[in-house]
Amino acid sequence: MMNWQNQDVLQKTVQTWAKHIGVPMPRIKIRPMPTLWGGMSTEGQLTLNTELVLMPKKLSEYIIVHELVHLLVPNHGKVFKCFMSAYLPDWEVREKQLQEWQKV
């Protein structure tokens, strides 16, 4: 269930990471998403799946950082992976953990 406290936690996490990465704070939309955990529009709107509040914080942080890095690099190429490694050195471990978490 998504309540204002959960939304506040997600928004504060986005704000913290946006500042750390050095990107502008995106507009945030939180809604159910049947097939995605999140997405970043070219206009800078971050959409997050309401289910992020149900997963371990390190996995929701991975999703948030992943989407914020898209403000720097639009694709998932080598440069994207370099930024991910710079800001979240264990991102590949978290990505695998997220895949396992999805199976549960």
The first five atom37 places (N, CA, C, CB, O) and aatype in JSON, in Angstrom:
{
  "aatype": [12, 12, 2, 17, 5, 2, 5, 3, 19, 10, 5, 11, 16, 19, 5, 16, 17, 0, 11, 8, 9, 7, 19, 14, 12, 14, 1, 9, 11, 9, 1, 14, 12, 14, 16, 10, 17, 7, 7, 12, 15, 16, 6, 7, 5, 10, 16, 10, 2, 16, 6, 10, 19, 10, 12, 14, 11, 11, 10, 15, 6, 18, 9, 9, 19, 8, 6, 10, 19, 8, 10, 10, 19, 14, 2, 8, 7, 11, 19, 13, 11, 4, 13, 12, 15, 0, 18, 10, 14, 3, 17, 6, 19, 1, 6, 11, 5, 10, 5, 6, 17, 5, 11, 19],
  "atom_mask": [
    [1, 1, 1, 1, 1],
    [1, 1, 1, 1, 1],
    [1, 1, 1, 1, 1],
    [1, 1, 1, 1, 1],
    [1, 1, 1, 1, 1],
    [1, 1, 1, 1, 1],
    [1, 1, 1, 1, 1],
    [1, 1, 1, 1, 1],
    [1, 1, 1, 1, 1],
    [1, 1, 1, 1, 1],
    [1, 1, 1, 1, 1],
    [1, 1, 1, 1, 1],
    [1, 1, 1, 1, 1],
    [1, 1, 1, 1, 1],
    [1, 1, 1, 1, 1],
    [1, 1, 1, 1, 1],
    [1, 1, 1, 1, 1],
    [1, 1, 1, 1, 1],
    [1, 1, 1, 1, 1],
    [1, 1, 1, 1, 1],
    [1, 1, 1, 1, 1],
    [1, 1, 1, 0, 1],
    [1, 1, 1, 1, 1],
    [1, 1, 1, 1, 1],
    [1, 1, 1, 1, 1],
    [1, 1, 1, 1, 1],
    [1, 1, 1, 1, 1],
    [1, 1, 1, 1, 1],
    [1, 1, 1, 1, 1],
    [1, 1, 1, 1, 1],
    [1, 1, 1, 1, 1],
    [1, 1, 1, 1, 1],
    [1, 1, 1, 1, 1],
    [1, 1, 1, 1, 1],
    [1, 1, 1, 1, 1],
    [1, 1, 1, 1, 1],
    [1, 1, 1, 1, 1],
    [1, 1, 1, 0, 1],
    [1, 1, 1, 0, 1],
    [1, 1, 1, 1, 1],
    [1, 1, 1, 1, 1],
    [1, 1, 1, 1, 1],
    [1, 1, 1, 1, 1],
    [1, 1, 1, 0, 1],
    [1, 1, 1, 1, 1],
    [1, 1, 1, 1, 1],
    [1, 1, 1, 1, 1],
    [1, 1, 1, 1, 1],
    [1, 1, 1, 1, 1],
    [1, 1, 1, 1, 1],
    [1, 1, 1, 1, 1],
    [1, 1, 1, 1, 1],
    [1, 1, 1, 1, 1],
    [1, 1, 1, 1, 1],
    [1, 1, 1, 1, 1],
    [1, 1, 1, 1, 1],
    [1, 1, 1, 1, 1],
    [1, 1, 1, 1, 1],
    [1, 1, 1, 1, 1],
    [1, 1, 1, 1, 1],
    [1, 1, 1, 1, 1],
    [1, 1, 1, 1, 1],
    [1, 1, 1, 1, 1],
    [1, 1, 1, 1, 1],
    [1, 1, 1, 1, 1],
    [1, 1, 1, 1, 1],
    [1, 1, 1, 1, 1],
    [1, 1, 1, 1, 1],
    [1, 1, 1, 1, 1],
    [1, 1, 1, 1, 1],
    [1, 1, 1, 1, 1],
    [1, 1, 1, 1, 1],
    [1, 1, 1, 1, 1],
    [1, 1, 1, 1, 1],
    [1, 1, 1, 1, 1],
    [1, 1, 1, 1, 1],
    [1, 1, 1, 0, 1],
    [1, 1, 1, 1, 1],
    [1, 1, 1, 1, 1],
    [1, 1, 1, 1, 1],
    [1, 1, 1, 1, 1],
    [1, 1, 1, 1, 1],
    [1, 1, 1, 1, 1],
    [1, 1, 1, 1, 1],
    [1, 1, 1, 1, 1],
    [1, 1, 1, 1, 1],
    [1, 1, 1, 1, 1],
    [1, 1, 1, 1, 1],
    [1, 1, 1, 1, 1],
    [1, 1, 1, 1, 1],
    [1, 1, 1, 1, 1],
    [1, 1, 1, 1, 1],
    [1, 1, 1, 1, 1],
    [1, 1, 1, 1, 1],
    [1, 1, 1, 1, 1],
    [1, 1, 1, 1, 1],
    [1, 1, 1, 1, 1],
    [1, 1, 1, 1, 1],
    [1, 1, 1, 1, 1],
    [1, 1, 1, 1, 1],
    [1, 1, 1, 1, 1],
    [1, 1, 1, 1, 1],
    [1, 1, 1, 1, 1],
    [1, 1, 1, 1, 1]
  ],
  "atom_positions": [
    [[0.84, -1.19, 0.0], [0.0, 0.0, 0.0], [0.89, 1.25, 0.0], [-0.96, 0.0, 1.22], [1.86, 1.33, 0.75]],
    [[0.55, 2.19, -0.83], [1.33, 3.4, -0.95], [0.67, 4.51, -0.17], [1.51, 3.81, -2.42], [-0.45, 4.92, -0.49]],
    [[1.34, 5.0, 0.86], [0.81, 6.13, 1.6], [1.79, 7.29, 1.5], [0.55, 5.75, 3.08], [2.85, 7.16, 0.9]],
    [[1.43, 8.41, 2.09], [2.26, 9.61, 1.96], [3.63, 9.41, 2.58], [1.57, 10.8, 2.59], [4.61, 9.99, 2.11]],
    [[3.72, 8.6, 3.64], [5.02, 8.37, 4.28], [5.96, 7.62, 3.35], [4.85, 7.59, 5.6], [7.14, 7.94, 3.25]],
    [[5.42, 6.61, 2.66], [6.23, 5.87, 1.7], [6.66, 6.75, 0.54], [5.45, 4.66, 1.18], [7.81, 6.68, 0.09]],
    [[5.75, 7.59, 0.06], [6.1, 8.52, -1.02], [7.2, 9.46, -0.56], [4.86, 9.33, -1.47], [8.12, 9.76, -1.32]],
    [[7.1, 9.93, 0.67], [8.1, 10.85, 1.22], [9.48, 10.18, 1.28], [7.68, 11.32, 2.62], [10.49, 10.81, 0.96]],
    [[9.52, 8.92, 1.69], [10.78, 8.19, 1.76], [11.41, 8.09, 0.37], [10.57, 6.78, 2.36], [12.6, 8.34, 0.21]],
    [[10.61, 7.72, -0.62], [11.13, 7.61, -1.99], [11.62, 8.96, -2.5], [10.06, 7.05, -2.93], [12.68, 9.05, -3.11]],
    [[10.84, 10.01, -2.26], [11.23, 11.34, -2.73], [12.52, 11.81, -2.06], [10.11, 12.35, -2.46], [13.38, 12.41, -2.72]],
    [[12.68, 11.55, -0.78], [13.91, 11.95, -0.08], [15.11, 11.15, -0.6], [13.77, 11.75, 1.44], [16.21, 11.68, -0.71]],
    [[14.89, 9.88, -0.91], [15.97, 9.06, -1.47], [16.38, 9.6, -2.84], [15.53, 7.59, -1.58], [17.58, 9.69, -3.13]],
    [[15.41, 9.95, -3.66], [15.72, 10.53, -4.98], [16.48, 11.84, -4.8], [14.42, 10.76, -5.8], [17.47, 12.08, -5.48]],
    [[16.02, 12.68, -3.9], [16.67, 13.97, -3.66], [18.12, 13.79, -3.22], [15.89, 14.77, -2.59], [19.01, 14.48, -3.71]],
    [[18.36, 12.87, -2.3], [19.71, 12.61, -1.82], [20.63, 12.15, -2.95], [19.69, 11.55, -0.71], [21.74, 12.65, -3.09]],
    [[20.15, 11.2, -3.75], [20.98, 10.68, -4.84], [21.15, 11.69, -5.97], [20.37, 9.4, -5.38], [22.22, 11.76, -6.56]],
    [[20.13, 12.46, -6.28], [20.25, 13.48, -7.33], [21.34, 14.48, -6.95], [18.89, 14.22, -7.56], [22.15, 14.88, -7.78]],
    [[21.35, 14.88, -5.69], [22.37, 15.82, -5.22], [23.76, 15.17, -5.3], [22.08, 16.28, -3.76], [24.72, 15.81, -5.74]],
    [[23.86, 13.92, -4.87], [25.14, 13.21, -4.89], [25.68, 13.05, -6.32], [24.99, 11.84, -4.22], [26.88, 13.21, -6.56]],
    [[24.8, 12.72, -7.24], [25.21, 12.51, -8.64], [25.43, 13.84, -9.36], [24.15, 11.68, -9.38], [26.18, 13.91, -10.33]],
    [[24.77, 14.89, -8.88], [24.93, 16.2, -9.49], [23.98, 16.45, -10.65], [0.0, 0.0, 0.0], [24.31, 17.16, -11.6]],
    [[22.8, 15.86, -10.55], [21.78, 16.07, -11.57], [20.63, 16.85, -10.94], [21.28, 14.72, -12.17], [20.45, 16.81, -9.73]],
    [[19.84, 17.56, -11.76], [18.7, 18.28, -11.2], [17.67, 17.31, -10.62], [18.05, 19.17, -12.29], [17.5, 16.19, -11.11]],
    [[16.99, 17.76, -9.6], [15.93, 16.95, -9.0], [14.82, 16.79, -10.03], [15.39, 17.61, -7.68], [14.23, 17.77, -10.47]],
    [[14.52, 15.54, -10.42], [13.47, 15.34, -11.41], [12.08, 15.46, -10.8], [13.62, 13.97, -12.06], [11.91, 15.36, -9.58]],
    [[11.1, 15.69, -11.65], [9.71, 15.56, -11.2], [9.49, 14.08, -10.95], [8.66, 16.14, -12.26], [9.99, 13.24, -11.71]],
    [[8.77, 13.75, -9.92], [8.58, 12.34, -9.56], [7.11, 11.97, -9.63], [9.13, 12.06, -8.14], [6.24, 12.68, -9.13]],
    [[6.87, 10.85, -10.27], [5.53, 10.27, -10.31], [5.66, 8.84, -9.78], [4.91, 10.29, -11.78], [6.52, 8.09, -10.22]],
    [[4.81, 8.48, -8.84], [4.84, 7.14, -8.25], [3.51, 6.48, -8.57], [5.11, 7.19, -6.7], [2.45, 6.97, -8.19]],
    [[3.58, 5.34, -9.26], [2.35, 4.66, -9.66], [2.63, 3.18, -9.88], [1.76, 5.3, -10.95], [3.79, 2.78, -10.04]],
    [[1.58, 2.36, -9.89], [1.78, 0.95, -10.23], [2.3, 0.83, -11.67], [0.46, 0.14, -10.06], [1.81, 1.5, -12.57]],
    [[3.28, -0.02, -11.85], [3.85, -0.27, -13.18], [3.96, -1.79, -13.35], [5.26, 0.44, -13.36], [4.78, -2.42, -12.68]],
    [[3.16, -2.37, -14.21], [3.13, -3.84, -14.3], [4.43, -4.49, -14.77], [2.05, -4.24, -15.22], [4.71, -5.63, -14.39]],
    [[5.23, -3.8, -15.57], [6.42, -4.47, -16.14], [7.74, -3.76, -15.85], [6.26, -4.6, -17.61], [8.79, -4.28, -16.2]],
    [[7.71, -2.59, -15.24], [8.93, -1.83, -14.99], [9.03, -1.43, -13.52], [8.98, -0.58, -15.88], [8.03, -1.3, -12.83]],
    [[10.27, -1.24, -13.07], [10.49, -0.71, -11.71], [10.55, 0.81, -11.74], [11.78, -1.28, -11.1], [10.21, 1.47, -10.76]],
    [[10.98, 1.36, -12.87], [11.07, 2.81, -12.97], [11.38, 3.22, -14.4], [0.0, 0.0, 0.0], [11.66, 2.38, -15.26]],
    [[11.34, 4.52, -14.62], [11.66, 5.05, -15.94], [11.95, 6.53, -15.85], [0.0, 0.0, 0.0], [11.41, 7.23, -15.0]],
    [[12.82, 7.01, -16.74], [13.16, 8.43, -16.79], [12.81, 8.94, -18.17], [14.68, 8.67, -16.46], [13.31, 8.44, -19.18]],
    [[11.95, 9.95, -18.23], [11.59, 10.52, -19.53], [12.68, 11.47, -20.0], [10.23, 11.26, -19.45], [13.51, 11.92, -19.2]],
    [[12.67, 11.78, -21.29], [13.65, 12.73, -21.83], [13.41, 14.13, -21.28], [13.59, 12.75, -23.35], [14.3, 14.98, -21.32]],
    [[12.2, 14.38, -20.76], [11.88, 15.68, -20.16], [12.27, 15.73, -18.68], [10.39, 15.97, -20.31], [12.06, 16.75, -18.02]],
    [[12.82, 14.64, -18.15], [13.27, 14.64, -16.77], [12.22, 14.26, -15.75], [0.0, 0.0, 0.0], [12.3, 14.67, -14.59]],
    [[11.23, 13.49, -16.16], [10.26, 13.0, -15.18], [10.63, 11.57, -14.8], [8.8, 13.06, -15.74], [10.75, 10.7, -15.66]],
    [[10.8, 11.35, -13.51], [11.11, 10.03, -12.98], [9.82, 9.36, -12.54], [12.12, 10.12, -11.81], [9.1, 9.88, -11.68]],
    [[9.53, 8.22, -13.12], [8.36, 7.44, -12.72], [8.86, 6.22, -11.98], [7.47, 7.04, -13.95], [9.71, 5.48, -12.48]],
    [[8.33, 6.0, -10.78], [8.73, 4.87, -9.95], [7.54, 3.98, -9.67], [9.37, 5.35, -8.65], [6.42, 4.45, -9.47]],
    [[7.8, 2.69, -9.65], [6.78, 1.7, -9.33], [6.46, 1.78, -7.83], [7.25, 0.27, -9.73], [7.37, 1.87, -7.01]],
    [[5.19, 1.74, -7.49], [4.79, 1.8, -6.08], [5.39, 0.67, -5.26], [3.26, 1.76, -5.97], [5.53, 0.79, -4.05]],
    [[5.75, -0.43, -5.9], [6.28, -1.58, -5.17], [7.71, -1.39, -4.68], [6.22, -2.79, -6.05], [8.23, -2.25, -3.96]],
    [[8.36, -0.29, -5.04], [9.71, -0.04, -4.53], [9.73, 0.02, -3.01], [10.26, 1.25, -5.11], [10.74, -0.31, -2.39]],
    [[8.63, 0.45, -2.41], [8.6, 0.56, -0.94], [8.55, -0.81, -0.27], [7.39, 1.39, -0.5], [8.78, -0.9, 0.94]],
    [[8.26, -1.86, -1.02], [8.17, -3.2, -0.45], [9.5, -3.96, -0.51], [7.11, -3.99, -1.18], [9.66, -4.99, 0.15]],
    [[10.45, -3.45, -1.28], [11.71, -4.17, -1.46], [12.78, -3.62, -0.53], [12.17, -4.08, -2.92], [12.63, -2.53, 0.02]],
    [[13.87, -4.37, -0.35], [14.98, -3.86, 0.46], [15.48, -2.52, -0.08], [16.12, -4.89, 0.51], [15.51, -2.3, -1.29]],
    [[15.88, -1.65, 0.83], [16.31, -0.3, 0.45], [17.44, -0.31, -0.58], [16.75, 0.48, 1.69], [17.45, 0.5, -1.51]],
    [[18.39, -1.23, -0.43], [19.52, -1.24, -1.37], [19.07, -1.54, -2.8], [20.56, -2.26, -0.93], [19.72, -1.13, -3.76]],
    [[17.96, -2.26, -2.95], [17.44, -2.54, -4.29], [16.68, -1.35, -4.85], [16.54, -3.78, -4.27], [16.8, -1.04, -6.04]],
    [[15.89, -0.69, -4.01], [15.19, 0.51, -4.49], [16.19, 1.61, -4.81], [14.16, 1.0, -3.44], [16.0, 2.37, -5.76]],
    [[17.27, 1.71, -4.02], [18.32, 2.69, -4.33], [18.97, 2.39, -5.68], [19.4, 2.7, -3.22], [19.25, 3.3, -6.45]],
    [[19.21, 1.11, -5.95], [19.79, 0.74, -7.25], [18.9, 1.25, -8.39], [19.96, -0.8, -7.34], [19.4, 1.82, -9.36]],
    [[17.61, 1.04, -8.27], [16.67, 1.47, -9.32], [16.7, 2.99, -9.46], [15.23, 0.99, -9.0], [16.73, 3.52, -10.57]],
    [[16.69, 3.7, -8.34], [16.71, 5.16, -8.36], [18.0, 5.68, -8.99], [16.54, 5.72, -6.94], [17.95, 6.56, -9.85]],
    [[19.14, 5.15, -8.57], [20.42, 5.59, -9.14], [20.46, 5.27, -10.64], [21.62, 4.91, -8.41], [20.88, 6.11, -11.44]],
    [[20.03, 4.08, -11.02], [19.98, 3.69, -12.43], [19.21, 4.72, -13.25], [19.34, 2.29, -12.58], [19.67, 5.17, -14.3]],
    [[18.03, 5.09, -12.77], [17.21, 6.05, -13.51], [17.82, 7.44, -13.51], [15.8, 6.1, -12.92], [17.76, 8.13, -14.53]],
    [[18.41, 7.87, -12.41], [19.05, 9.19, -12.36], [20.25, 9.26, -13.3], [19.47, 9.53, -10.93], [20.5, 10.31, -13.9]],
    [[21.0, 8.18, -13.42], [22.15, 8.17, -14.33], [21.69, 8.36, -15.78], [22.95, 6.85, -14.19], [22.45, 8.84, -16.61]],
    [[20.45, 8.0, -16.07], [19.92, 8.24, -17.42], [19.8, 9.74, -17.73], [18.55, 7.57, -17.57], [19.67, 10.1, -18.89]],
    [[19.84, 10.59, -16.72], [19.89, 12.04, -16.99], [21.26, 12.43, -17.54], [19.58, 12.84, -15.7], [21.39, 13.48, -18.18]],
    [[22.27, 11.6, -17.31], [23.62, 11.84, -17.82], [23.87, 11.08, -19.12], [24.66, 11.45, -16.78], [24.52, 11.59, -20.03]],
    [[23.35, 9.86, -19.19], [23.59, 8.96, -20.33], [22.26, 8.28, -20.68], [24.71, 7.9, -20.01], [21.7, 7.58, -19.83]],
    [[21.75, 8.46, -21.9], [20.43, 7.93, -22.23], [20.38, 6.41, -22.47], [19.93, 8.61, -23.43], [19.29, 5.84, -22.47]],
    [[21.52, 5.77, -22.67], [21.51, 4.34, -23.0], [22.21, 3.53, -21.9], [22.2, 4.1, -24.36], [22.57, 4.07, -20.86]],
    [[22.39, 2.24, -22.15], [23.03, 1.36, -21.17], [24.43, 0.93, -21.61], [22.16, 0.14, -20.93], [24.88, -0.17, -21.28]],
    [[25.09, 1.78, -22.36], [26.42, 1.44, -22.88], [27.53, 1.55, -21.85], [0.0, 0.0, 0.0], [27.29, 1.63, -20.65]],
    [[28.75, 1.57, -22.37], [29.95, 1.57, -21.53], [30.01, 2.79, -20.6], [31.2, 1.54, -22.41], [30.37, 2.65, -19.43]],
    [[29.66, 3.96, -21.1], [29.7, 5.18, -20.29], [28.68, 5.1, -19.16], [29.43, 6.43, -21.17], [28.97, 5.49, -18.03]],
    [[27.5, 4.59, -19.46], [26.47, 4.4, -18.44], [27.0, 3.51, -17.32], [25.19, 3.79, -19.05], [26.85, 3.84, -16.14]],
    [[27.62, 2.4, -17.69], [28.15, 1.47, -16.7], [29.28, 2.1, -15.88], [28.66, 0.2, -17.38], [29.42, 1.8, -14.69]],
    [[30.07, 2.95, -16.5], [31.13, 3.66, -15.76], [30.53, 4.59, -14.71], [32.02, 4.47, -16.73], [31.0, 4.64, -13.57]],
    [[29.48, 5.32, -15.08], [28.81, 6.19, -14.11], [28.19, 5.36, -12.99], [27.72, 7.04, -14.8], [28.28, 5.73, -11.82]],
    [[27.56, 4.26, -13.34], [26.96, 3.39, -12.31], [28.04, 2.92, -11.33], [26.25, 2.17, -12.96], [27.83, 2.92, -10.12]],
    [[29.19, 2.51, -11.86], [30.28, 2.04, -11.0], [30.83, 3.16, -10.12], [31.4, 1.46, -11.85], [31.23, 2.92, -8.99]],
    [[30.85, 4.37, -10.66], [31.35, 5.5, -9.88], [30.43, 5.85, -8.71], [31.52, 6.72, -10.78], [30.9, 6.15, -7.61]],
    [[29.13, 5.81, -8.95], [28.18, 6.23, -7.92], [27.67, 5.08, -7.06], [27.01, 6.9, -8.56], [27.28, 5.3, -5.91]],
    [[27.67, 3.89, -7.59], [27.16, 2.73, -6.85], [28.06, 1.54, -7.22], [25.62, 2.43, -7.2], [27.7, 0.71, -8.06]],
    [[29.23, 1.46, -6.57], [30.22, 0.45, -6.97], [29.71, -1.0, -7.0], [31.38, 0.52, -6.04], [30.21, -1.8, -7.78]],
    [[28.74, -1.33, -6.18], [28.21, -2.7, -6.16], [26.93, -2.84, -6.99], [27.95, -3.14, -4.73], [26.12, -3.73, -6.72]],
    [[26.75, -1.98, -7.98], [25.5, -1.99, -8.74], [25.23, -3.32, -9.42], [25.54, -0.89, -9.78], [24.07, -3.73, -9.52]],
    [[26.26, -4.0, -9.89], [26.03, -5.28, -10.57], [25.52, -6.35, -9.59], [27.33, -5.77, -11.24], [24.68, -7.17, -9.95]],
    [[26.02, -6.33, -8.37], [25.54, -7.25, -7.33], [24.07, -6.94, -7.03], [26.4, -7.14, -6.04], [23.25, -7.84, -6.94]],
    [[23.77, -5.65, -6.89], [22.38, -5.24, -6.61], [21.45, -5.61, -7.76], [22.31, -3.73, -6.34], [20.31, -6.01, -7.54]],
    [[21.94, -5.47, -8.98], [21.13, -5.82, -10.14], [20.77, -7.31, -10.11], [21.88, -5.48, -11.46], [19.63, -7.69, -10.38]],
    [[21.75, -8.15, -9.77], [21.49, -9.59, -9.67], [20.54, -9.89, -8.51], [22.81, -10.37, -9.47], [19.65, -10.74, -8.64]],
    [[20.72, -9.19, -7.4], [19.81, -9.38, -6.26], [18.39, -8.98, -6.62], [20.3, -8.56, -5.04], [17.43, -9.61, -6.19]],
    [[18.25, -7.92, -7.42], [16.93, -7.49, -7.86], [16.28, -8.57, -8.73], [17.02, -6.16, -8.63], [15.09, -8.85, -8.59]],
    [[17.06, -9.16, -9.61], [16.53, -10.24, -10.46], [16.06, -11.41, -9.61], [17.59, -10.71, -11.47], [15.03, -12.02, -9.89]],
    [[16.81, -11.74, -8.56], [16.4, -12.82, -7.66], [15.17, -12.42, -6.86], [17.55, -13.18, -6.7], [14.27, -13.23, -6.65]],
    [[15.12, -11.17, -6.43], [13.99, -10.68, -5.64], [12.71, -10.74, -6.47], [14.24, -9.23, -5.16], [11.63, -11.03, -5.94]],
    [[12.81, -10.47, -7.76], [11.66, -10.52, -8.66], [11.07, -11.92, -8.75], [12.05, -10.02, -10.05], [9.87, -12.08, -8.95]],
    [[11.92, -12.93, -8.61], [11.46, -14.31, -8.75], [10.64, -14.77, -7.55], [12.65, -15.23, -8.95], [9.87, -15.72, -7.65]],
    [[10.82, -14.1, -6.42], [10.13, -14.51, -5.18], [8.67, -14.18, -5.26], [10.75, -13.83, -3.96], [7.92, -14.45, -4.32]]
  ]
}
